[in-house]
CSV table of C-alpha atoms in Angstrom, one decimal:
chain,number,residue,atom,x,y,z
S,182,MET,CA,48.8,52.0,-118.5
S,183,ALA,CA,45.7,50.8,-117.2
S,184,GLU,CA,46.7,51.9,-113.3
S,185,SER,CA,46.8,55.9,-114.9
S,186,THR,CA,43.7,55.6,-117.3
S,187,LEU,CA,41.7,54.6,-114.6
S,188,ALA,CA,43.1,57.4,-112.3
S,189,ALA,CA,42.5,59.9,-115.0
S,190,LYS,CA,38.9,58.8,-115.9
S,191,PRO,CA,36.9,58.3,-112.9
S,192,ALA,CA,33.5,57.5,-114.9
S,193,SER,CA,35.6,54.7,-115.8
S,194,ARG,CA,36.5,53.4,-112.2
S,195,SER,CA,33.2,53.5,-111.3
S,196,ARG,CA,31.6,51.8,-113.7
S,197,THR,CA,34.3,48.8,-113.2
S,198,LEU,CA,33.5,48.8,-109.5
S,199,LEU,CA,29.7,49.1,-110.0
S,200,GLY,CA,29.5,46.6,-113.2
S,201,THR,CA,31.1,44.3,-111.1
S,202,GLY,CA,30.5,44.6,-107.8
S,203,VAL,CA,26.0,44.3,-109.2
S,204,GLY,CA,27.2,41.2,-111.4
S,205,ASN,CA,28.8,39.5,-108.9
S,206,ALA,CA,26.2,40.1,-105.8
S,207,LEU,CA,23.3,39.1,-108.0
S,208,GLU,CA,25.2,36.0,-108.7
S,209,TRP,CA,26.0,35.4,-105.2
S,210,TYR,CA,22.7,36.0,-104.3
S,211,ASP,CA,20.9,33.6,-106.9
S,212,TRP,CA,23.7,30.8,-105.3
S,213,GLY,CA,23.4,31.4,-101.8
S,214,ILE,CA,19.4,31.8,-101.4
S,215,TYR,CA,19.5,27.8,-102.5
S,216,ALA,CA,21.1,27.2,-99.0
S,217,VAL,CA,19.1,29.4,-97.7
S,218,PHE,CA,15.9,28.6,-98.8
S,219,ALA,CA,16.2,24.7,-98.3
S,220,PRO,CA,14.8,24.3,-95.5
S,221,PHE,CA,10.9,25.5,-96.5
S,222,PHE,CA,10.9,24.1,-100.3
S,223,ALA,CA,12.8,20.9,-99.9
S,224,GLN,CA,9.5,19.0,-99.8
S,225,GLN,CA,8.2,20.7,-102.5
S,226,PHE,CA,10.8,19.3,-105.0
S,227,PHE,CA,10.8,15.7,-103.3
S,228,ASN,CA,8.9,13.1,-101.8
S,229,ALA,CA,7.3,15.2,-98.3
S,230,ALA,CA,6.0,11.7,-96.6
S,231,ASP,CA,10.4,11.5,-95.5
S,232,PRO,CA,11.1,14.9,-94.6
S,233,PHE,CA,14.9,14.5,-93.4
S,234,SER,CA,15.4,12.6,-96.9
S,235,ALA,CA,13.5,15.8,-98.4
S,236,ILE,CA,16.5,18.1,-97.3
S,237,LEU,CA,19.8,15.9,-97.6
S,238,SER,CA,18.2,15.4,-101.0
S,239,THR,CA,18.0,18.8,-101.5
S,240,LEU,CA,21.5,19.5,-100.0
S,241,ALA,CA,22.8,17.1,-102.6
S,242,VAL,CA,21.6,18.6,-105.4
S,243,PHE,CA,23.9,21.6,-104.1
S,244,ALA,CA,26.9,19.5,-104.2
S,245,VAL,CA,25.7,18.2,-107.9
S,246,GLY,CA,25.9,22.1,-109.0
S,247,PHE,CA,29.3,22.3,-107.3
S,248,LEU,CA,30.6,19.6,-109.9
S,249,ALA,CA,29.0,21.9,-113.2
S,250,ARG,CA,31.4,24.4,-111.4
S,251,PRO,CA,35.0,23.3,-112.9
S,252,ILE,CA,33.5,23.0,-116.5
S,253,GLY,CA,32.2,26.1,-116.0
S,254,ALA,CA,35.4,27.9,-115.2
S,255,TRP,CA,37.1,26.2,-118.0
S,256,LEU,CA,34.3,27.1,-120.5
S,257,PHE,CA,34.6,30.9,-119.5
S,258,GLY,CA,37.9,30.8,-118.7
S,259,LEU,CA,39.0,29.8,-122.0
S,260,LEU,CA,36.1,32.4,-123.2
S,261,ALA,CA,37.8,35.4,-121.0
S,262,ASP,CA,41.1,34.4,-122.3
S,263,ARG,CA,40.4,34.3,-125.9
S,264,ARG,CA,37.7,37.0,-126.4
S,265,GLY,CA,37.9,38.8,-123.4
S,266,ARG,CA,37.1,39.3,-119.6
S,267,ARG,CA,33.6,41.2,-120.2
S,268,MET,CA,32.2,38.7,-122.5
S,269,ALA,CA,32.5,35.7,-120.0
S,270,MET,CA,31.2,38.1,-116.8
S,271,THR,CA,28.0,39.4,-119.2
S,272,LEU,CA,27.5,35.0,-119.8
S,273,SER,CA,27.5,34.1,-116.3
S,274,VAL,CA,25.6,36.2,-114.8
S,275,GLY,CA,22.6,35.7,-117.5
S,276,GLY,CA,23.0,32.1,-116.8
S,277,ALA,CA,22.3,32.1,-113.1
S,278,ALA,CA,19.5,34.6,-113.9
S,279,VAL,CA,18.0,31.7,-116.0
S,280,GLY,CA,18.8,29.4,-113.5
S,281,SER,CA,17.2,31.1,-110.3
S,282,LEU,CA,13.7,32.1,-112.5
S,283,ALA,CA,13.9,28.3,-113.3
S,284,ILE,CA,13.5,27.6,-109.7
S,285,GLY,CA,11.3,30.1,-108.7
S,286,LEU,CA,8.8,29.1,-111.8
S,287,SER,CA,9.4,25.6,-111.2
S,288,PRO,CA,5.9,23.0,-110.8
S,289,THR,CA,6.1,21.3,-107.4
S,290,TYR,CA,6.8,17.5,-106.7
S,291,ALA,CA,2.8,17.0,-106.1
S,292,ALA,CA,2.1,18.1,-109.6
S,293,VAL,CA,4.8,16.4,-112.1
S,294,GLY,CA,6.7,13.9,-109.8
S,295,ALA,CA,10.1,13.5,-110.6
S,296,GLY,CA,10.1,15.9,-113.2
S,297,ALA,CA,10.0,18.9,-110.6
S,298,SER,CA,13.6,16.9,-109.0
S,299,LEU,CA,14.7,17.0,-112.8
S,300,ILE,CA,13.7,21.0,-113.1
S,301,LEU,CA,15.8,21.4,-109.6
S,302,LEU,CA,18.6,19.9,-110.7
S,303,THR,CA,19.1,21.2,-114.5
S,304,ALA,CA,18.6,24.3,-112.8
S,305,ARG,CA,21.7,23.9,-110.6
S,306,LEU,CA,23.6,22.8,-112.9
S,307,VAL,CA,23.3,25.8,-115.1
S,308,GLN,CA,23.9,27.8,-112.3
S,309,GLY,CA,26.8,25.9,-111.3
S,310,LEU,CA,28.6,26.3,-114.7
S,311,ALA,CA,27.7,30.3,-114.8
S,312,HIS,CA,29.2,30.6,-111.0
S,313,GLY,CA,31.8,28.7,-112.1
S,314,GLY,CA,32.7,31.2,-114.8
S,315,GLU,CA,32.2,33.8,-112.5
S,316,MET,CA,34.3,34.4,-109.9
S,317,PRO,CA,37.6,33.5,-112.0
S,318,SER,CA,36.3,36.3,-115.1
S,319,ALA,CA,35.2,38.6,-112.4
S,320,GLN,CA,38.1,38.7,-110.3
S,321,THR,CA,40.6,38.7,-113.1
S,322,TYR,CA,38.6,41.5,-114.4
S,323,ILE,CA,38.9,43.3,-111.1
S,324,SER,CA,42.5,42.8,-110.1
S,325,GLU,CA,44.0,43.7,-113.8
S,326,MET,CA,41.9,46.8,-113.6
S,327,ALA,CA,43.3,47.9,-109.9
S,328,PRO,CA,46.1,49.6,-109.5
S,329,ALA,CA,48.8,47.5,-108.5
S,330,ARG,CA,49.3,48.8,-104.8
S,331,ARG,CA,45.8,48.8,-104.1
S,332,ARG,CA,45.3,45.4,-105.7
S,333,GLY,CA,44.4,44.0,-102.3
S,334,LEU,CA,42.1,46.7,-101.7
S,335,TRP,CA,40.3,46.2,-105.1
S,336,ALA,CA,40.0,42.7,-105.0
S,337,SER,CA,38.0,42.8,-101.1
S,338,LEU,CA,35.2,43.9,-103.8
S,339,MET,CA,34.6,40.5,-105.2
S,340,TYR,CA,33.6,39.0,-101.3
S,341,PHE,CA,32.6,42.4,-99.8
S,342,SER,CA,29.8,42.5,-103.7
S,343,GLY,CA,29.1,38.8,-103.1
S,344,THR,CA,28.4,38.8,-99.4
S,345,LEU,CA,26.3,41.8,-100.0
S,346,GLY,CA,24.2,39.2,-102.6
S,347,THR,CA,24.3,36.6,-99.6
S,348,ILE,CA,22.8,38.9,-97.1
S,349,ALA,CA,20.0,39.9,-99.9
S,350,GLY,CA,19.0,36.7,-99.9
S,351,THR,CA,19.2,36.4,-96.0
S,352,GLY,CA,17.4,39.3,-95.8
S,353,VAL,CA,14.8,38.5,-98.1
S,354,GLY,CA,14.4,34.9,-96.1
S,355,ALA,CA,14.0,37.0,-92.5
S,356,VAL,CA,11.2,39.2,-93.9
S,357,LEU,CA,9.6,36.7,-96.0
S,358,THR,CA,9.6,34.6,-91.9
S,359,THR,CA,8.7,37.3,-90.4
S,360,VAL,CA,5.2,38.4,-92.5
S,361,LEU,CA,4.8,35.2,-94.0
S,362,SER,CA,3.4,31.8,-91.9
S,363,GLU,CA,5.0,28.6,-92.2
S,364,PRO,CA,2.3,27.1,-94.1
S,365,GLN,CA,2.8,30.1,-96.7
S,366,MET,CA,6.4,29.8,-96.8
S,367,ASN,CA,6.4,26.1,-97.5
S,368,SER,CA,3.6,26.6,-100.6
S,369,TRP,CA,4.6,29.7,-102.1
S,370,GLY,CA,6.8,32.3,-100.5
S,371,TRP,CA,10.2,30.4,-101.2
S,372,ARG,CA,9.6,31.0,-104.8
S,373,ILE,CA,9.7,34.9,-104.4
S,374,PRO,CA,13.6,35.1,-103.8
S,375,PHE,CA,14.2,33.5,-106.7
S,376,VAL,CA,12.0,34.8,-109.8
S,377,LEU,CA,13.7,38.7,-107.9
S,378,GLY,CA,16.9,37.1,-108.5
S,379,GLY,CA,16.2,36.2,-111.9
S,380,ILE,CA,14.3,39.6,-112.6
S,381,LEU,CA,17.3,41.5,-111.6
S,382,GLY,CA,19.7,39.6,-113.1
S,383,LEU,CA,18.8,41.1,-116.1
S,384,TYR,CA,19.7,44.6,-115.2
S,385,ALA,CA,23.1,43.5,-114.8
S,386,LEU,CA,23.4,41.9,-117.8
S,387,VAL,CA,23.2,45.2,-119.4
S,388,MET,CA,25.4,47.0,-116.8
S,389,ARG,CA,28.5,44.2,-118.0
S,390,GLN,CA,28.2,44.7,-121.6
S,391,ARG,CA,28.4,48.7,-120.9
S,392,MET,CA,32.3,47.8,-119.6
S,393,SER,CA,35.2,48.2,-120.9
S,394,GLU,CA,38.0,45.5,-121.4
S,395,THR,CA,41.1,45.4,-119.2
S,396,GLU,CA,44.2,47.1,-120.8
S,397,ALA,CA,45.9,43.6,-119.8
S,398,PHE,CA,44.0,42.0,-121.9
S,399,ARG,CA,43.9,44.1,-124.7
S,400,THR,CA,47.6,44.6,-125.0
S,401,ALA,CA,49.0,41.0,-123.8
S,402,ARG,CA,52.2,39.7,-125.4
S,403,THR,CA,51.2,37.2,-128.4
S,404,ASP,CA,52.8,33.9,-127.1
S,405,PRO,CA,53.4,30.9,-129.3
S,406,GLU,CA,53.1,28.3,-126.5
S,407,PRO,CA,49.6,26.1,-126.7
S,408,MET,CA,47.8,27.6,-124.0
S,409,TRP,CA,47.2,23.8,-122.3
S,410,ALA,CA,50.7,23.3,-122.5
S,411,ALA,CA,51.3,26.8,-121.0
S,412,ILE,CA,48.6,25.6,-118.1
S,413,VAL,CA,50.9,22.7,-117.0
S,414,ARG,CA,54.1,24.3,-117.2
S,415,HIS,CA,51.7,26.6,-114.2
S,416,ARG,CA,51.0,23.0,-112.5
S,417,ARG,CA,52.4,23.7,-109.6
S,418,GLN,CA,50.4,27.3,-108.7
S,419,ALA,CA,47.5,25.3,-109.7
S,420,LEU,CA,48.4,22.9,-107.1
S,421,GLN,CA,48.8,26.2,-104.7
S,422,VAL,CA,45.4,27.4,-105.7
S,423,ILE,CA,44.0,24.0,-104.5
S,424,GLY,CA,45.7,24.1,-101.4
S,425,MET,CA,45.4,27.8,-100.7
S,426,THR,CA,41.1,27.1,-101.5
S,427,VAL,CA,40.0,24.4,-99.2
S,428,GLY,CA,40.1,25.8,-95.6
S,429,LEU,CA,38.7,29.0,-97.1
S,430,THR,CA,35.8,27.5,-99.0
S,431,VAL,CA,34.7,24.8,-96.8
S,432,SER,CA,35.1,27.2,-93.6
S,433,TYR,CA,32.9,30.0,-95.8
S,434,TYR,CA,30.3,28.0,-96.9
S,435,ALA,CA,29.6,26.1,-93.0
S,436,TRP,CA,29.7,29.8,-91.3
S,437,ALA,CA,29.0,32.6,-94.0
S,438,VAL,CA,26.3,30.5,-95.8
S,439,SER,CA,24.9,27.1,-93.9
S,440,ALA,CA,25.2,28.0,-90.3
S,441,PRO,CA,21.5,29.5,-90.0
S,442,GLN,CA,19.9,26.8,-92.0
S,443,TYR,CA,22.2,24.3,-89.8
S,444,ALA,CA,21.2,26.0,-86.2
S,445,ILE,CA,17.5,25.7,-87.5
S,446,SER,CA,17.4,21.6,-88.7
S,447,ALA,CA,20.3,20.9,-85.8
S,448,ARG,CA,20.5,22.9,-82.8
S,449,GLY,CA,16.9,24.2,-82.7
S,450,VAL,CA,16.7,27.8,-83.4
S,451,ASP,CA,14.1,29.7,-84.4
S,452,PRO,CA,14.0,30.2,-88.0
S,453,THR,CA,13.3,34.0,-88.0
S,454,GLY,CA,16.0,34.8,-85.3
S,455,ALA,CA,18.9,32.8,-86.8
S,456,LEU,CA,18.1,34.3,-90.4
S,457,TRP,CA,18.6,37.8,-88.8
S,458,ALA,CA,21.7,36.2,-86.9
S,459,GLY,CA,23.2,35.0,-90.3
S,460,LEU,CA,22.4,38.8,-91.7
S,461,LEU,CA,24.0,40.7,-89.1
S,462,ALA,CA,27.3,38.7,-89.0
S,463,ASN,CA,27.6,39.0,-92.9
S,464,VAL,CA,27.4,42.6,-92.1
S,465,VAL,CA,30.3,42.5,-89.9
S,466,PHE,CA,32.2,40.1,-92.5
S,467,ILE,CA,31.8,42.8,-95.2
S,468,ALA,CA,32.8,45.6,-92.8
S,469,VAL,CA,36.0,44.1,-92.2
S,470,LEU,CA,36.9,42.7,-95.9
S,471,PRO,CA,38.6,46.4,-96.8
S,472,LEU,CA,40.4,46.8,-94.0
S,473,TRP,CA,42.0,43.1,-94.6
S,474,GLY,CA,42.4,44.2,-98.6
S,475,ALA,CA,44.2,47.5,-97.6
S,476,LEU,CA,46.0,45.8,-94.7
S,477,ALA,CA,47.6,43.0,-97.3
S,478,ASP,CA,48.3,45.9,-99.0
S,479,ARG,CA,50.9,47.2,-96.4
S,480,ILE,CA,52.3,44.2,-94.7
S,481,GLY,CA,52.1,41.7,-98.0
S,482,ARG,CA,49.6,38.7,-98.3
S,483,LYS,CA,51.4,35.6,-96.6
S,484,PRO,CA,51.2,37.3,-93.1
S,485,VAL,CA,47.1,38.1,-93.4
S,486,MET,CA,46.4,34.4,-94.9
S,487,LEU,CA,48.7,32.8,-92.3
S,488,ILE,CA,46.2,35.0,-89.6
S,489,SER,CA,43.0,33.8,-91.2
S,490,ALA,CA,43.7,30.2,-91.7
S,491,GLY,CA,45.9,29.8,-88.4
S,492,GLY,CA,43.3,31.8,-86.4
S,493,MET,CA,40.4,30.0,-88.1
S,494,ALA,CA,41.7,26.6,-86.9
S,495,LEU,CA,42.3,27.6,-83.4
S,496,ALA,CA,39.0,28.9,-83.0
S,497,ILE,CA,37.0,27.0,-84.3
S,498,PHE,CA,36.2,24.5,-81.4
S,499,PRO,CA,35.4,27.3,-79.1
S,500,LEU,CA,32.9,29.0,-81.7
S,501,ASP,CA,30.8,25.5,-82.2
S,502,GLY,CA,30.8,25.3,-78.9
S,503,MET,CA,29.2,28.8,-78.4
S,504,ILE,CA,26.3,28.5,-80.7
S,505,GLY,CA,23.8,26.7,-78.5
S,506,SER,CA,20.6,27.2,-79.1
S,507,SER,CA,20.3,31.0,-79.3
S,508,PRO,CA,20.3,33.3,-82.2
S,509,VAL,CA,22.0,35.6,-80.1
S,510,ARG,CA,25.1,33.2,-79.7
S,511,LEU,CA,24.8,32.0,-82.9
S,512,PHE,CA,25.6,36.0,-84.3
S,513,ALA,CA,28.4,35.8,-81.7
S,514,ALA,CA,30.2,32.9,-83.1
S,515,MET,CA,29.2,33.5,-86.2
S,516,SER,CA,30.8,37.5,-86.3
S,517,VAL,CA,34.3,36.0,-84.8
S,518,ALA,CA,34.4,33.1,-87.7
S,519,MET,CA,33.7,35.7,-90.1
S,520,VAL,CA,36.2,38.6,-89.2
S,521,LEU,CA,38.9,35.7,-89.4
S,522,ILE,CA,37.7,34.3,-92.7
S,523,ALA,CA,37.7,38.1,-93.9
S,524,ALA,CA,41.2,38.1,-93.7
S,525,SER,CA,41.3,35.7,-96.6
S,526,ALA,CA,38.5,36.3,-98.5
S,527,ALA,CA,39.3,40.2,-98.8
S,528,ILE,CA,43.3,39.5,-100.6
S,529,ALA,CA,42.5,35.7,-102.8
S,530,PRO,CA,41.7,37.1,-105.7
S,531,ALA,CA,44.6,39.2,-106.3
S,532,VAL,CA,46.6,36.6,-105.2
S,533,TYR,CA,45.4,34.0,-107.4
S,534,CYS,CA,45.5,36.3,-110.5
S,535,GLU,CA,49.3,37.5,-109.3
S,536,MET,CA,50.4,34.0,-109.6
S,537,PHE,CA,49.5,33.4,-113.6
S,538,PRO,CA,50.4,35.3,-116.7
S,539,THR,CA,47.9,37.2,-118.5
S,540,ARG,CA,46.8,34.7,-121.0
S,541,ILE,CA,45.9,31.6,-118.7
S,542,ARG,CA,45.2,33.8,-115.9
S,543,THR,CA,40.9,32.9,-115.9
S,544,VAL,CA,41.2,29.7,-116.6
S,545,GLY,CA,44.7,29.0,-114.8
S,546,VAL,CA,42.8,29.8,-111.8
S,547,GLY,CA,39.4,29.1,-112.6
S,548,ILE,CA,40.1,25.3,-113.4
S,549,PRO,CA,41.8,24.3,-109.9
S,550,TYR,CA,39.5,26.8,-107.8
S,551,ALA,CA,36.3,25.4,-109.1
S,552,VAL,CA,37.8,21.9,-108.5
S,553,ALA,CA,38.6,23.2,-104.7
S,554,VAL,CA,35.1,24.5,-104.3
S,555,ALA,CA,33.4,21.6,-105.9
S,556,THR,CA,34.9,19.1,-103.9
S,557,PHE,CA,35.1,20.8,-100.8
S,558,GLY,CA,32.9,23.9,-100.5
S,559,GLY,CA,29.8,21.9,-102.6
S,560,THR,CA,29.9,18.9,-100.3
S,561,ALA,CA,30.0,20.9,-97.0
S,562,PRO,CA,26.3,21.8,-96.1
S,563,TYR,CA,25.8,18.0,-96.6
S,564,LEU,CA,28.3,16.5,-94.9
S,565,GLN,CA,27.6,19.4,-92.0
S,566,THR,CA,24.2,17.9,-92.0
S,567,TRP,CA,24.7,13.9,-92.1
S,568,VAL,CA,28.1,13.8,-89.9
S,569,GLY,CA,26.0,16.4,-87.3
S,570,GLN,CA,23.2,13.3,-87.3
S,571,SER,CA,25.2,10.4,-87.7
S,572,PHE,CA,28.6,10.8,-85.5
S,573,GLY,CA,28.2,14.5,-83.9
S,574,ALA,CA,28.9,18.2,-84.6
S,575,ALA,CA,33.0,17.8,-83.2
S,576,TRP,CA,33.8,15.5,-86.1
S,577,PHE,CA,32.8,18.3,-88.9
S,578,THR,CA,34.4,21.0,-86.8
S,579,GLY,CA,37.4,18.7,-87.0
S,580,TYR,CA,36.8,18.6,-90.7
S,581,ILE,CA,37.0,22.4,-91.2
S,582,ALA,CA,39.8,22.8,-88.9
S,583,ALA,CA,42.1,20.4,-90.6
S,584,LEU,CA,41.6,22.0,-93.8
S,585,LEU,CA,42.0,25.4,-92.9
S,586,LEU,CA,45.8,23.4,-91.4
S,587,VAL,CA,46.6,22.1,-94.4
S,588,SER,CA,45.8,26.3,-96.3
S,589,ALA,CA,48.0,27.8,-93.8
S,590,VAL,CA,50.8,25.4,-94.7
S,591,ILE,CA,50.5,26.0,-98.9
S,592,VAL,CA,50.5,29.5,-98.3
S,593,THR,CA,54.0,29.3,-96.6
S,594,THR,CA,55.1,27.8,-99.8
S,595,LEU,CA,54.1,30.7,-101.8
S,596,PRO,CA,55.9,33.7,-103.1
S,597,GLU,CA,54.8,37.5,-101.7
S,598,THR,CA,53.6,39.5,-104.4
S,599,ARG,CA,52.3,42.3,-102.7
S,600,GLY,CA,52.3,45.0,-105.7
S,601,ARG,CA,53.6,42.9,-108.1
S,602,ARG,CA,52.5,44.4,-112.1
S,603,LEU,CA,50.3,41.9,-113.8
S,604,ASP,CA,52.2,40.9,-117.2
């Protein structure tokens, strides 16, 4: 019924896509600008006497924010499965906006000492809770609203809109570093993107309040089995979610989010050039996402995901060597990586949702997904910097390749779910 209802009401379909996409984009914007602007504000929240320690501390807080994501997935997942997808999505985008405003308006370490570090940590924990709830709630919503035969294409909206948020954050960084001097960026320029994200979050909040609930949730059959018993019964699927996610999340955060920052701090790439390279590579990423989603609707989920994980594992060492110290080479390497990563990113939300029944779909996906992202994605920028400084970049590259191979093996254990109706 959901498919025919949306087909008959183009306005409802547009509201679904726009409300989900705008909110998801702002959530990713709020989350991603932290990594983009870390080199500029690290010494504002930690002791400026040791710049390298300050950047490591800032990236450690980035990782700590990820630790809140499994808790957020649990809280928002239960809310989405009991009270509705729309309510969980609305609260998640509000939490992300509050965290962003707190960082943008925070006093500095020079003004209040360790209090500034505590504000930063608290804000990232709030954003971690919100982001942990956003992805499973939104991807469940869009998958349940999508026509079964086009769910792969519709699911590509998640990373499409999310990457638009990342591009917006990187673009703001590129513009600010172009028009402001380095002292101005370090002093106050870094605050602009955080305050902007918080204000725009209010707009997304209103949009999501006006969205309709999914037909699958409204008509879900009553099941006498307790929710936690149902989750335990689907533990194999939960482990498969973790295995599928580890390679995607580390490669995504290393190449889509942190590559410009790492190129600046470890490869000596010009900051402005590196940020523009990252922005353009992400444009390539969003351009191919719908293509991969549509292909998966034609040939199946498993072939597309195997192309992604296997291809990236084979290409990652040559791509890492391609970067050098040039923004142009950074762009070329990032673009190739992003095309391969996009194959998994486009359809992962659909694959996750096709693995679980309606009454535990959000929490069943959200908790294992958040655990994988927190454990592997959250530590990626820190490990990339620390391992690169201590042992050399090849060790971290090998770590990513190994996780991609793990994901490829897990994909072979999945049933093909293309076109499956969601019960």
